[in-house]
Structure formats: C-alpha cells, structure tokens
mmCIF file of C-alpha atoms in Angstrom:
data_model
loop_
_atom_site.group_PDB
_atom_site.id
_atom_site.type_symbol
_atom_site.label_atom_id
_atom_site.label_comp_id
_atom_site.label_asym_id
_atom_site.label_seq_id
_atom_site.Cartn_x
_atom_site.Cartn_y
_atom_site.Cartn_z
ATOM 1 C CA MET A 1428 0.005 0.147 -0.179
ATOM 2 C CA PRO A 1429 2.766 2.596 0.822
ATOM 3 C CA ARG A 1430 4.491 1.616 -2.327
ATOM 4 C CA LEU A 1431 1.396 2.342 -4.414
ATOM 5 C CA ARG A 1432 1.013 5.813 -2.834
ATOM 6 C CA ARG A 1433 4.746 6.576 -3.678
ATOM 7 C CA SER A 1434 4.145 5.633 -7.044
ATOM 8 C CA GLN A 1435 1.126 7.793 -7.442
ATOM 9 C CA ARG A 1436 2.924 10.680 -6.024
ATOM 10 C CA GLU A 1437 5.896 10.247 -8.442
ATOM 11 C CA ARG A 1438 3.514 10.176 -11.411
ATOM 12 C CA GLY A 1439 2.095 13.417 -10.118
ATOM 13 C CA VAL A 1440 5.363 15.073 -9.971
ATOM 14 C CA ALA A 1441 6.253 13.765 -13.348
ATOM 15 C CA LEU A 1442 3.096 15.227 -14.648
ATOM 16 C CA LEU A 1443 3.913 18.624 -13.166
ATOM 17 C CA VAL A 1444 7.249 18.595 -14.706
ATOM 18 C CA VAL A 1445 5.978 17.721 -18.063
ATOM 19 C CA ILE A 1446 3.368 20.426 -17.890
ATOM 20 C CA GLY A 1447 5.952 22.944 -16.742
ATOM 21 C CA VAL A 1448 8.394 22.151 -19.604
ATOM 22 C CA LEU A 1449 5.576 22.273 -21.984
ATOM 23 C CA SER A 1450 4.601 25.763 -20.551
ATOM 24 C CA LEU A 1451 8.197 26.799 -20.720
ATOM 25 C CA LEU A 1452 8.562 25.821 -24.188
ATOM 26 C CA THR A 1453 5.242 27.420 -25.377
ATOM 27 C CA ALA A 1454 6.265 30.683 -23.916
ATOM 28 C CA THR A 1455 9.814 30.364 -25.703
ATOM 29 C CA VAL A 1456 8.113 29.675 -28.988
ATOM 30 C CA MET A 1457 5.589 32.495 -28.712
ATOM 31 C CA ASP A 1458 8.313 34.851 -27.639
ATOM 32 C CA PHE A 1459 10.410 33.690 -30.780
ATOM 33 C CA GLN A 1460 7.469 34.133 -32.894
ATOM 34 C CA PHE A 1461 6.520 37.659 -31.684
ATOM 35 C CA ASN A 1462 10.154 38.837 -31.766
ATOM 36 C CA SER A 1463 10.403 37.261 -35.331
ATOM 37 C CA ARG A 1464 7.193 39.058 -36.249
ATOM 38 C CA VAL A 1465 8.416 42.309 -34.907
ATOM 39 C CA ASP A 1466 11.835 42.043 -36.600
ATOM 40 C CA MET A 1467 10.042 41.458 -39.972
ATOM 41 C CA GLN A 1468 7.666 44.266 -39.677
ATOM 42 C CA LEU A 1469 10.575 46.604 -38.688
ATOM 43 C CA ALA A 1470 12.406 45.409 -41.945
ATOM 44 C CA TYR A 1471 9.298 46.057 -43.863
ATOM 45 C CA ASN A 1472 9.021 49.638 -42.316
ATOM 46 C CA ALA A 1473 12.913 50.269 -43.076
ATOM 47 C CA ARG A 1474 12.373 49.000 -46.709
ATOM 48 C CA ASP A 1475 9.385 51.182 -46.991
ATOM 49 C CA GLY A 1476 10.871 54.151 -45.418
ATOM 50 C CA LEU A 1477 13.897 53.841 -47.853
ATOM 51 C CA GLN A 1478 11.579 53.706 -50.898
ATOM 52 C CA ALA A 1479 9.495 56.559 -49.672
ATOM 53 C CA GLU A 1480 12.700 58.576 -49.169
ATOM 54 C CA TYR A 1481 14.036 57.736 -52.837
ATOM 55 C CA ASN A 1482 10.466 58.378 -54.098
ATOM 56 C CA ALA A 1483 10.362 61.792 -52.699
ATOM 57 C CA LEU A 1484 14.140 62.496 -53.788
ATOM 58 C CA SER A 1485 13.337 61.400 -57.303
ATOM 59 C CA ALA A 1486 10.403 63.896 -57.591
ATOM 60 C CA LEU A 1487 12.642 66.609 -55.994
ATOM 61 C CA ARG A 1488 15.217 66.161 -58.650
ATOM 62 C CA LEU A 1489 12.882 66.193 -61.468
ATOM 63 C CA ARG A 1490 11.269 69.423 -60.094
ATOM 64 C CA ALA A 1491 14.783 70.853 -59.735
ATOM 65 C CA LEU A 1492 15.627 69.810 -63.474
ATOM 66 C CA LEU A 1493 12.541 71.668 -64.737
ATOM 67 C CA LEU A 1494 13.499 74.810 -62.846
ATOM 68 C CA LYS A 1495 17.100 74.414 -64.115
ATOM 69 C CA GLN A 1496 15.891 74.323 -67.801
ATOM 70 C CA ALA A 1497 13.127 77.097 -67.096
ATOM 71 C CA ARG A 1498 15.050 79.561 -69.453
ATOM 72 C CA ARG A 1499 14.989 76.979 -72.370
ATOM 73 C CA LEU A 1500 11.455 76.187 -71.609
ATOM 74 C CA ASP A 1501 10.404 79.845 -71.607
ATOM 75 C CA ALA A 1502 12.128 80.481 -74.950
ATOM 76 C CA GLY A 1503 10.274 77.501 -76.472
ATOM 77 C CA LEU A 1504 6.981 78.877 -75.019
ATOM 78 C CA GLN A 1505 7.416 82.477 -76.317
ATOM 79 C CA ALA A 1506 8.412 80.860 -79.808
ATOM 80 C CA LEU A 1507 5.148 78.820 -79.643
ATOM 81 C CA GLY A 1508 2.981 81.804 -78.839
ATOM 82 C CA PRO A 1509 2.927 83.381 -82.287
ATOM 83 C CA ALA A 1510 2.064 79.818 -83.583
ATOM 84 C CA LEU A 1511 -0.886 79.725 -81.588
ATOM 85 C CA GLY A 1512 -2.049 83.313 -82.528
ATOM 86 C CA LEU A 1513 -0.977 84.652 -79.027
ATOM 87 C CA ASP A 1514 0.940 87.803 -78.454
ATOM 88 C CA ALA A 1515 4.323 87.319 -76.505
ATOM 89 C CA GLY A 1516 2.964 89.470 -73.755
ATOM 90 C CA MET A 1517 0.032 87.140 -73.379
ATOM 91 C CA MET A 1518 1.879 84.183 -72.821
ATOM 92 C CA PRO A 1519 1.885 82.905 -69.257
ATOM 93 C CA PRO A 1520 4.871 83.353 -67.071
ATOM 94 C CA ILE A 1521 7.163 80.216 -67.195
ATOM 95 C CA GLY A 1522 6.968 80.088 -63.349
ATOM 96 C CA GLN A 1523 3.215 79.525 -63.543
ATOM 97 C CA VAL A 1524 3.659 77.021 -66.226
ATOM 98 C CA ILE A 1525 6.128 74.984 -64.182
ATOM 99 C CA ASP A 1526 3.971 75.192 -61.156
ATOM 100 C CA ALA A 1527 1.153 73.882 -62.921
ATOM 101 C CA VAL A 1528 3.197 70.631 -64.003
ATOM 102 C CA PRO A 1529 2.146 67.832 -61.483
ATOM 103 C CA ILE A 1530 5.516 66.204 -60.393
ATOM 104 C CA ASP A 1531 4.340 62.724 -58.951
ATOM 105 C CA CYS A 1532 5.215 59.195 -59.264
ATOM 106 C CA GLY A 1533 2.857 58.575 -62.166
ATOM 107 C CA LEU A 1534 4.736 61.166 -64.214
ATOM 108 C CA LEU A 1535 8.228 59.689 -63.191
ATOM 109 C CA SER A 1536 6.996 56.086 -64.242
ATOM 110 C CA ALA A 1537 5.879 57.406 -67.449
ATOM 111 C CA LEU A 1538 9.149 59.182 -68.159
ATOM 112 C CA ILE A 1539 10.991 55.753 -67.284
ATOM 113 C CA ARG A 1540 8.687 53.808 -69.424
ATOM 114 C CA GLU A 1541 9.576 56.241 -72.520
ATOM 115 C CA VAL A 1542 13.378 55.754 -71.802
ATOM 116 C CA ASP A 1543 13.140 51.991 -71.175
ATOM 117 C CA ALA A 1544 9.830 50.190 -71.306
ATOM 118 C CA ASP A 1545 11.595 46.886 -70.062
ATOM 119 C CA LEU A 1546 11.942 48.493 -66.655
ATOM 120 C CA VAL A 1547 8.221 48.776 -66.068
ATOM 121 C CA ASP A 1548 6.367 45.612 -66.375
ATOM 122 C CA ASP A 1549 2.567 45.054 -66.171
ATOM 123 C CA GLU A 1550 2.696 44.042 -62.385
ATOM 124 C CA GLN A 1551 4.437 47.332 -61.406
ATOM 125 C CA GLU A 1552 1.802 49.245 -63.593
ATOM 126 C CA GLU A 1553 -0.792 47.925 -61.407
ATOM 127 C CA GLY A 1554 1.186 48.404 -58.077
ATOM 128 C CA GLU A 1555 0.370 50.377 -54.998
ATOM 129 C CA GLY A 1556 -0.857 53.893 -55.641
ATOM 130 C CA GLY A 1557 -0.653 53.461 -59.440
ATOM 131 C CA GLY A 1558 2.893 54.526 -59.330
ATOM 132 C CA GLY A 1559 4.132 52.071 -62.015
ATOM 133 C CA PHE A 1560 7.834 51.715 -61.577
ATOM 134 C CA PHE A 1561 7.645 53.885 -58.350
ATOM 135 C CA THR A 1562 5.840 51.856 -55.780
ATOM 136 C CA GLY A 1563 3.739 54.128 -53.548
ATOM 137 C CA GLU A 1564 3.202 57.760 -53.922
ATOM 138 C CA CYS A 1565 5.303 60.984 -54.422
ATOM 139 C CA SER A 1566 5.106 64.555 -55.353
ATOM 140 C CA ALA A 1567 7.219 67.790 -55.533
ATOM 141 C CA THR A 1568 6.314 71.424 -55.332
ATOM 142 C CA SER A 1569 8.583 74.512 -55.663
ATOM 143 C CA GLU A 1570 8.111 78.123 -54.508
ATOM 144 C CA SER A 1571 10.218 80.976 -55.715
ATOM 145 C CA GLU A 1572 12.167 82.762 -53.229
ATOM 146 C CA HIS A 1573 11.846 86.083 -55.081
ATOM 147 C CA THR A 1574 8.254 86.256 -53.900
ATOM 148 C CA LYS A 1575 9.313 86.491 -50.422
ATOM 149 C CA ILE A 1576 10.654 89.415 -48.196
ATOM 150 C CA SER A 1577 14.598 89.510 -48.083
ATOM 151 C CA ILE A 1578 15.139 90.225 -44.502
ATOM 152 C CA ASN A 1579 18.847 90.670 -44.718
ATOM 153 C CA VAL A 1580 18.385 93.793 -46.924
ATOM 154 C CA LEU A 1581 17.296 95.594 -43.583
ATOM 155 C CA ALA A 1582 21.066 95.908 -42.909
ATOM 156 C CA LYS A 1583 21.551 98.328 -45.807
ATOM 157 C CA ARG A 1584 21.201 101.884 -44.578
ATOM 158 C CA THR A 1585 21.514 103.576 -48.036
ATOM 159 C CA GLY A 1586 19.435 103.602 -51.241
ATOM 160 C CA GLY A 1587 16.142 103.159 -49.415
ATOM 161 C CA ALA A 1588 16.289 99.382 -49.695
ATOM 162 C CA ASP A 1589 15.709 98.777 -46.015
ATOM 163 C CA LYS A 1590 12.668 101.211 -46.146
ATOM 164 C CA GLN A 1591 11.030 99.203 -48.770
ATOM 165 C CA VAL A 1592 11.644 95.871 -46.984
ATOM 166 C CA THR A 1593 10.523 97.444 -43.763
ATOM 167 C CA GLN A 1594 7.150 98.568 -45.448
ATOM 168 C CA LEU A 1595 6.619 94.931 -46.615
ATOM 169 C CA LEU A 1596 7.156 93.500 -43.272
ATOM 170 C CA VAL A 1597 4.762 95.886 -41.533
ATOM 171 C CA GLY A 1598 2.245 95.233 -44.126
ATOM 172 C CA LEU A 1599 2.795 91.305 -43.349
ATOM 173 C CA LEU A 1600 2.368 92.024 -39.600
ATOM 174 C CA SER A 1601 -0.454 94.479 -40.035
ATOM 175 C CA ASN A 1602 -3.176 91.806 -40.319
ATOM 176 C CA PRO A 1603 -5.750 92.402 -37.500
ATOM 177 C CA ALA A 1604 -5.588 88.583 -36.749
ATOM 178 C CA PHE A 1605 -2.129 89.048 -35.388
ATOM 179 C CA GLU A 1606 -2.943 91.845 -32.871
ATOM 180 C CA ARG A 1607 -2.780 89.618 -29.840
ATOM 181 C CA HIS A 1608 0.836 88.904 -30.509
ATOM 182 C CA PHE A 1609 1.436 92.725 -29.840
ATOM 183 C CA GLU A 1610 -0.715 92.524 -26.568
ATOM 184 C CA GLU A 1611 0.258 89.488 -24.832
ATOM 185 C CA ASP A 1612 3.658 88.506 -23.435
ATOM 186 C CA ASP A 1613 5.682 85.615 -24.873
ATOM 187 C CA ARG A 1614 7.342 82.903 -22.838
ATOM 188 C CA ASN A 1615 10.225 85.511 -21.932
ATOM 189 C CA GLY A 1616 7.621 87.751 -20.510
ATOM 190 C CA SER A 1617 7.930 90.438 -23.102
ATOM 191 C CA HIS A 1618 6.464 91.451 -26.341
ATOM 192 C CA ALA A 1619 6.619 94.089 -29.211
ATOM 193 C CA GLU A 1620 4.141 96.771 -28.889
ATOM 194 C CA ASP A 1621 3.443 97.096 -32.566
ATOM 195 C CA PRO A 1622 4.670 95.698 -36.011
ATOM 196 C CA GLU A 1623 7.001 98.694 -36.396
ATOM 197 C CA GLU A 1624 8.878 97.649 -33.111
ATOM 198 C CA LEU A 1625 9.036 94.064 -34.275
ATOM 199 C CA VAL A 1626 10.561 94.853 -37.550
ATOM 200 C CA SER A 1627 13.046 97.346 -35.789
ATOM 201 C CA ALA A 1628 14.032 94.576 -33.616
ATOM 202 C CA ILE A 1629 14.744 92.305 -36.720
ATOM 203 C CA ALA A 1630 16.846 95.007 -38.249
ATOM 204 C CA ASP A 1631 18.736 95.431 -35.010
ATOM 205 C CA TRP A 1632 19.539 91.735 -34.958
ATOM 206 C CA ILE A 1633 21.529 92.124 -38.285
ATOM 207 C CA ASP A 1634 22.882 95.740 -38.324
ATOM 208 C CA ARG A 1635 26.333 96.431 -37.235
ATOM 209 C CA ASP A 1636 25.800 98.913 -34.383
ATOM 210 C CA LYS A 1637 24.692 98.565 -30.796
ATOM 211 C CA ASN A 1638 21.818 101.221 -30.871
ATOM 212 C CA GLN A 1639 18.104 100.605 -31.592
ATOM 213 C CA THR A 1640 16.866 101.419 -34.886
ATOM 214 C CA ALA A 1641 13.614 103.061 -33.348
ATOM 215 C CA ASN A 1642 15.667 104.798 -30.580
ATOM 216 C CA GLN A 1643 19.363 105.525 -31.233
ATOM 217 C CA VAL A 1644 20.077 106.339 -27.694
ATOM 218 C CA ALA A 1645 18.758 102.923 -26.450
ATOM 219 C CA ASP A 1646 21.208 99.787 -26.303
ATOM 220 C CA GLU A 1647 19.601 97.105 -28.705
ATOM 221 C CA ASP A 1648 20.825 94.329 -26.235
ATOM 222 C CA ARG A 1649 18.754 95.525 -23.367
ATOM 223 C CA PHE A 1650 15.839 92.962 -24.587
ATOM 224 C CA TYR A 1651 18.120 90.065 -24.128
ATOM 225 C CA THR A 1652 20.509 90.982 -21.259
ATOM 226 C CA PHE A 1653 17.884 90.195 -18.434
ATOM 227 C CA LEU A 1654 16.691 86.983 -19.902
ATOM 228 C CA ALA A 1655 17.178 83.720 -17.751
ATOM 229 C CA ASP A 1656 19.410 82.704 -20.396
ATOM 230 C CA SER A 1657 20.955 85.850 -21.765
ATOM 231 C CA TYR A 1658 22.666 86.373 -25.024
ATOM 232 C CA GLU A 1659 23.670 89.487 -27.226
ATOM 233 C CA VAL A 1660 22.247 90.513 -30.536
ATOM 234 C CA LYS A 1661 24.135 88.836 -33.558
ATOM 235 C CA ASN A 1662 25.043 92.077 -35.526
ATOM 236 C CA ALA A 1663 25.380 90.096 -38.541
ATOM 237 C CA PRO A 1664 22.976 88.796 -41.554
ATOM 238 C CA PHE A 1665 20.806 85.746 -40.740
ATOM 239 C CA ASP A 1666 22.454 82.483 -41.668
ATOM 240 C CA SER A 1667 19.192 80.654 -41.066
ATOM 241 C CA LEU A 1668 15.599 81.499 -40.534
ATOM 242 C CA ALA A 1669 15.774 79.584 -37.276
ATOM 243 C CA GLU A 1670 17.502 82.650 -35.806
ATOM 244 C CA LEU A 1671 14.310 84.559 -35.993
ATOM 245 C CA GLN A 1672 13.129 82.582 -32.834
ATOM 246 C CA LEU A 1673 15.801 84.607 -30.778
ATOM 247 C CA VAL A 1674 14.570 88.133 -32.008
ATOM 248 C CA HIS A 1675 12.643 89.997 -29.422
ATOM 249 C CA GLY A 1676 8.884 89.885 -30.025
ATOM 250 C CA VAL A 1677 8.866 86.760 -32.214
ATOM 251 C CA ASP A 1678 6.848 84.123 -30.428
ATOM 252 C CA ASP A 1679 6.332 80.566 -31.667
ATOM 253 C CA GLU A 1680 3.242 81.460 -33.890
ATOM 254 C CA LEU A 1681 4.830 84.636 -35.374
ATOM 255 C CA TYR A 1682 7.837 82.711 -36.207
ATOM 256 C CA ASP A 1683 5.818 80.341 -38.428
ATOM 257 C CA ILE A 1684 4.079 83.267 -40.017
ATOM 258 C CA ILE A 1685 7.225 85.289 -40.533
ATOM 259 C CA ALA A 1686 9.544 82.385 -41.636
ATOM 260 C CA ALA A 1687 7.168 81.285 -44.300
ATOM 261 C CA ASN A 1688 7.206 84.636 -45.938
ATOM 262 C CA VAL A 1689 10.702 85.907 -45.819
ATOM 263 C CA SER A 1690 13.944 84.828 -47.473
ATOM 264 C CA ILE A 1691 17.689 84.956 -46.594
ATOM 265 C CA TYR A 1692 18.973 84.078 -50.174
ATOM 266 C CA THR A 1693 18.044 86.874 -52.178
ATOM 267 C CA ASP A 1694 18.547 90.838 -52.031
ATOM 268 C CA GLU A 1695 15.469 91.831 -53.905
ATOM 269 C CA THR A 1696 13.271 94.621 -52.393
ATOM 270 C CA GLN A 1697 10.078 93.680 -54.403
ATOM 271 C CA ILE A 1698 7.728 90.742 -54.813
ATOM 272 C CA GLU A 1699 7.976 88.743 -58.027
ATOM 273 C CA LEU A 1700 4.190 88.854 -59.023
ATOM 274 C CA ALA A 1701 4.535 86.349 -61.735
ATOM 275 C CA THR A 1702 4.825 83.359 -59.266
ATOM 276 C CA ALA A 1703 3.538 84.958 -56.122
ATOM 277 C CA PRO A 1704 0.716 83.065 -54.454
ATOM 278 C CA ILE A 1705 -2.492 84.711 -53.819
ATOM 279 C CA GLU A 1706 -1.956 85.204 -49.792
ATOM 280 C CA ARG A 1707 1.437 86.770 -50.648
ATOM 281 C CA ILE A 1708 -0.292 89.236 -52.979
ATOM 282 C CA TRP A 1709 -2.762 90.207 -50.334
ATOM 283 C CA TRP A 1710 0.088 91.279 -47.737
ATOM 284 C CA GLY A 1711 1.847 93.057 -50.523
ATOM 285 C CA LEU A 1712 -1.576 95.030 -50.834
ATOM 286 C CA LEU A 1713 -1.792 95.442 -47.161
ATOM 287 C CA SER A 1714 1.606 97.211 -47.354
ATOM 288 C CA SER A 1715 0.270 99.504 -50.088
ATOM 289 C CA VAL A 1716 -2.516 101.188 -48.227
ATOM 290 C CA ARG A 1717 -2.745 104.915 -48.378
ATOM 291 C CA PRO A 1718 -1.467 107.026 -45.385
ATOM 292 C CA GLY A 1719 -4.130 106.849 -42.472
ATOM 293 C CA VAL A 1720 -5.659 103.737 -43.684
ATOM 294 C CA ASN A 1721 -5.323 100.578 -41.384
ATOM 295 C CA ALA A 1722 -5.579 97.068 -42.499
ATOM 296 C CA GLY A 1723 -8.902 96.681 -40.890
ATOM 297 C CA GLU A 1724 -10.548 99.151 -42.981
ATOM 298 C CA LEU A 1725 -9.257 97.458 -46.079
ATOM 299 C CA LEU A 1726 -10.208 93.955 -45.091
ATOM 300 C CA MET A 1727 -13.754 95.181 -44.364
ATOM 301 C CA HIS A 1728 -14.221 96.707 -47.768
ATOM 302 C CA PRO A 1729 -16.763 95.033 -49.891
ATOM 303 C CA GLY A 1730 -14.537 95.142 -52.985
ATOM 304 C CA ILE A 1731 -12.444 92.516 -51.136
ATOM 305 C CA GLY A 1732 -14.388 89.493 -52.104
ATOM 306 C CA GLU A 1733 -14.699 90.320 -55.701
ATOM 307 C CA LEU A 1734 -10.912 91.198 -55.966
ATOM 308 C CA ASN A 1735 -10.171 87.635 -54.308
ATOM 309 C CA ARG A 1736 -12.435 85.988 -56.714
ATOM 310 C CA LEU A 1737 -10.706 87.585 -59.862
ATOM 311 C CA LEU A 1738 -7.188 86.846 -58.499
ATOM 312 C CA THR A 1739 -8.114 83.071 -57.893
ATOM 313 C CA GLU A 1740 -9.513 82.770 -61.418
ATOM 314 C CA MET A 1741 -6.368 84.207 -62.833
ATOM 315 C CA ARG A 1742 -4.336 81.864 -60.844
ATOM 316 C CA MET A 1743 -6.344 78.781 -62.141
ATOM 317 C CA PHE A 1744 -4.985 76.410 -64.584
ATOM 318 C CA GLY A 1745 -7.131 74.894 -67.211
ATOM 319 C CA GLY A 1746 -8.437 77.186 -70.035
ATOM 320 C CA ALA A 1747 -8.787 81.004 -70.366
ATOM 321 C CA SER A 1748 -8.636 81.558 -66.763
ATOM 322 C CA PHE A 1749 -4.956 80.877 -66.525
ATOM 323 C CA ALA A 1750 -4.192 84.667 -67.448
ATOM 324 C CA VAL A 1751 -1.019 86.702 -67.089
ATOM 325 C CA LEU A 1752 -1.120 88.956 -64.113
ATOM 326 C CA LYS A 1753 1.036 91.854 -64.382
ATOM 327 C CA VAL A 1754 1.492 94.937 -61.975
ATOM 328 C CA ALA A 1755 -0.405 97.272 -64.392
ATOM 329 C CA GLY A 1756 -3.212 94.575 -64.348
ATOM 330 C CA LEU A 1757 -3.319 94.172 -60.624
ATOM 331 C CA VAL A 1758 -3.442 98.042 -60.268
ATOM 332 C CA ALA A 1759 -6.460 98.030 -62.699
ATOM 333 C CA LEU A 1760 -8.159 95.173 -60.479
ATOM 334 C CA VAL A 1761 -7.591 97.195 -57.375
ATOM 335 C CA GLU A 1762 -9.303 100.208 -58.936
ATOM 336 C CA SER A 1763 -12.172 98.466 -60.755
ATOM 337 C CA THR A 1764 -13.192 96.699 -57.376
ATOM 338 C CA GLY A 1765 -13.535 100.183 -55.658
ATOM 339 C CA LEU A 1766 -10.169 99.692 -53.572
ATOM 340 C CA GLY A 1767 -8.284 102.376 -55.232
ATOM 341 C CA THR A 1768 -9.563 104.800 -52.318
ATOM 342 C CA LEU A 1769 -7.598 102.791 -49.788
ATOM 343 C CA ILE A 1770 -4.820 101.269 -51.707
ATOM 344 C CA ASP A 1771 -2.185 103.606 -53.414
ATOM 345 C CA PRO A 1772 -1.286 102.353 -56.992
ATOM 346 C CA ASN A 1773 2.028 103.966 -56.884
ATOM 347 C CA LEU A 1774 2.866 101.807 -53.814
ATOM 348 C CA VAL A 1775 1.630 98.639 -55.563
ATOM 349 C CA LYS A 1776 4.131 99.277 -58.433
ATOM 350 C CA GLN A 1777 6.850 99.755 -55.616
ATOM 351 C CA VAL A 1778 5.904 96.625 -53.897
ATOM 352 C CA PHE A 1779 5.551 94.285 -57.058
ATOM 353 C CA THR A 1780 7.539 93.678 -59.891
ATOM 354 C CA ASP A 1781 7.076 91.928 -63.518
ATOM 355 C CA LYS A 1782 10.612 90.677 -63.399
ATOM 356 C CA GLN A 1783 10.748 86.980 -63.970
ATOM 357 C CA GLY A 1784 14.465 86.389 -63.089
ATOM 358 C CA SER A 1785 13.905 83.853 -60.434
ATOM 359 C CA THR A 1786 16.975 81.982 -59.583
ATOM 360 C CA TRP A 1787 16.273 80.775 -55.853
ATOM 361 C CA TYR A 1788 13.508 78.206 -55.122
ATOM 362 C CA THR A 1789 12.380 76.233 -52.126
ATOM 363 C CA LEU A 1790 11.498 72.685 -53.153
ATOM 364 C CA ARG A 1791 9.355 70.407 -51.084
ATOM 365 C CA ALA A 1792 8.841 66.800 -51.887
ATOM 366 C CA GLN A 1793 7.073 63.894 -50.147
ATOM 367 C CA GLY A 1794 7.153 60.302 -50.659
ATOM 368 C CA ARG A 1795 4.798 57.470 -49.135
ATOM 369 C CA VAL A 1796 4.950 53.733 -49.352
ATOM 370 C CA GLY A 1797 2.591 51.769 -47.018
ATOM 371 C CA GLN A 1798 2.826 53.397 -43.440
ATOM 372 C CA ALA A 1799 6.226 55.158 -44.182
ATOM 373 C CA GLN A 1800 6.387 58.685 -45.158
ATOM 374 C CA ARG A 1801 9.197 61.004 -45.904
ATOM 375 C CA ARG A 1802 9.406 64.897 -46.523
ATOM 376 C CA LEU A 1803 12.196 66.718 -48.143
ATOM 377 C CA THR A 1804 12.927 70.377 -48.185
ATOM 378 C CA ALA A 1805 15.624 72.090 -50.156
ATOM 379 C CA VAL A 1806 16.731 75.417 -51.436
ATOM 380 C CA PHE A 1807 17.860 75.279 -54.975
ATOM 381 C CA GLN A 1808 19.918 77.934 -57.128
ATOM 382 C CA THR A 1809 18.913 77.365 -60.635
ATOM 383 C CA SER A 1810 21.759 79.288 -62.652
ATOM 384 C CA GLU A 1811 24.302 77.142 -60.641
ATOM 385 C CA GLY A 1812 22.445 74.079 -60.445
ATOM 386 C CA GLN A 1813 23.250 73.728 -56.744
ATOM 387 C CA PHE A 1814 21.280 72.779 -53.511
ATOM 388 C CA TYR A 1815 22.168 75.208 -50.596
ATOM 389 C CA PHE A 1816 20.015 73.711 -48.088
ATOM 390 C CA PHE A 1817 18.628 70.057 -47.635
ATOM 391 C CA ARG A 1818 16.571 68.612 -44.857
ATOM 392 C CA SER A 1819 15.035 65.236 -44.400
ATOM 393 C CA GLU A 1820 12.031 64.319 -42.080
#
C-alpha cells in the first residue's frame, strides 16, 4: 500500500514537470514568434521608409531639373505663342507653367517607360498607388524665393532698400488677426508693442551697431540681457531663418508666419508678381495702403471678395482663366473693385515687380509607401544648379 501511494506521488510530480516544461517551451516559442514578427515588420518599415525617401528624392530632382531648364522652356514657350496666334505679352509666365506641371510618381514612371519600357512591367503598372515603376506615392512642389521678403536687406542703410523691406514686413504683420501678439507677453515675459517695433528688432539683430533702430540712444541688447538665459544681438546677417526665434517679440506662432514669408537667399526688395501666391499678393497690398488707412478698413471693404475671386480665377490652370497677371493689371483690378481709395497704386508698383528672373527656389517633396512617409525640403539655385539647403524628415 505505501509503495502504491509513492508511485502515485511520483506520477503526479512527473506530470507537473511535463506541464512545466511544455509551458516553458510554449512561452519560448511564442516569444520567438513575436520577436520574429516584430523584426520582420521593422524590416518592412525600413524598406518602405527607404523607398519613400527615394521616391521623394526622385520627385525633388525632377522638379529641380525643370527649374534649371526654365529659361530654355520659356524661350520655347515664347516661340510657340505666335504659332498659336497669341501675343508674346499674353503668354503665361514660365513660373506659372512650371507650377502647373504635376510632379508625381505617375509622371516619373511614364518618363522611365519612355526611356526603357523593360523597366516597367505589367505588375508594376498595377502596383500600389498606381505609381508604376515607383511603388507608393510621391510629389514635389516649388516656391520662388523672389516672392518673399529679403530680411537681410534690412542691414543696408543706403538707397532706401531697408525702408522698402520695412514697409513689406509691416504690411505682413498688420493683419488684424495678429494683434494679440502685440498685446500678450511671450514665454520670456515680453512682447513688441506694434509691428514697427518688431521689424526694428529684426533690423537690430543684423545691423552692425549697438543702438536700437527706433531709438538711437537705447541699447539694442537690453531686450536680451535680463533673460534667464541671456545672449547678445548677432549684428550680422541671418544664416538661418531659425535665428528669428531669438529676436525680441517673435513668439512661436509669429515665427511660423514670418519664416514662411521671408528669405535669406536674395537681396530683392520687391515681390515677383508672376509666381507670387494669392496670400502673398494680399499682404503686399496690405503694405500698399494709403496714409491713415489701417488694415482693418481694407479687409472690411466690400470689394475685397470680388478682388479675391478675380485673383483666384487668374491663378487657375485649365483654360482661359490661366491669365497673365502683371503689375499694371493688378492696379487695374484694385481700381475696378473700388479699392483704389484705400490702396495707393504707386505703392503697388513699388511693392510688386513684373521681373521673372527667379533663380532661388524652395523645393518640397514627399514620398509615401505603406505607412512610411518622408518629407524633403531643399533650397535650389537654378543658374548654378546647386542645392544650398537640404533637410529630410
């Protein structure tokens, strides 16, 4: 009897050992499977991320190629005009034409197919996103730096260039929607009292003296000396737009607004109207108001809606509405909508230019494959064919 009980106990222990070993093996196998699945997904994500980056890079380089060949394209476009019965002055600016060309993976695959059809098979044609040779999606856009405000010009004290740029910046910041930035303190516990003070602070950051632009007897470092982490004014041109975040009165939201509309790559004092987006035309008009007129009065005028509609139609691509907008035409639109009583035509002619000699462009491209997405930003100089800035994110 005791021997039977001992045998039963031994069988119970063996069963527990087997169950324990099986549990351990099951956990090990499940852990191995989980790790293998994670490693495989990471490999897929890395593959998709690399493909997305190369897609974006391909679109970016094609956009840069178009910009580099813009002069030749413009010459061909001007030669084509008479054949179509169009006057040379009625041909759309090459900048508008290039902006209207959609750079995407479909176009890139079509170009590759024309060069070597063997590279694009039927399966790739039916691939993800309809990209053909390029799996996934991609696109690229360009923006002329000559449609922005050249802030480094503020350091010039001769020829009136600094006054012209000051006028443009004040017009940009005079939007009533920005008033609270001149009333509320930023994280440093201070703020600029008005757009003029903020523009003066930007000028003080890059000029060579130690005196404030708006008050020649005041020290321009006084806004920065008593900060928790104090620093001094640079007194040299901007090397990066990120430096704007160090300027007195520029909070995070204002930085995003200013940085999107200024340039450190050109020394132009006028906005290139041929390629300027509508929103940039608007703040150019805000800087062209007659003395004594504020931005609020202009924006409340009933002619604003009509002018916006006309400008939108002229910027549309796809027929007769893709029209040529010149400075004289913009002045005529302002006067026809009744805004001539608020906007000075002479100032409009000073703010905008018909010149189309754009050489600096900001290029933005993005690529997507699966869940992976990459964005590229670059600054391209067309006459040299060189990139002066590049960032991937």
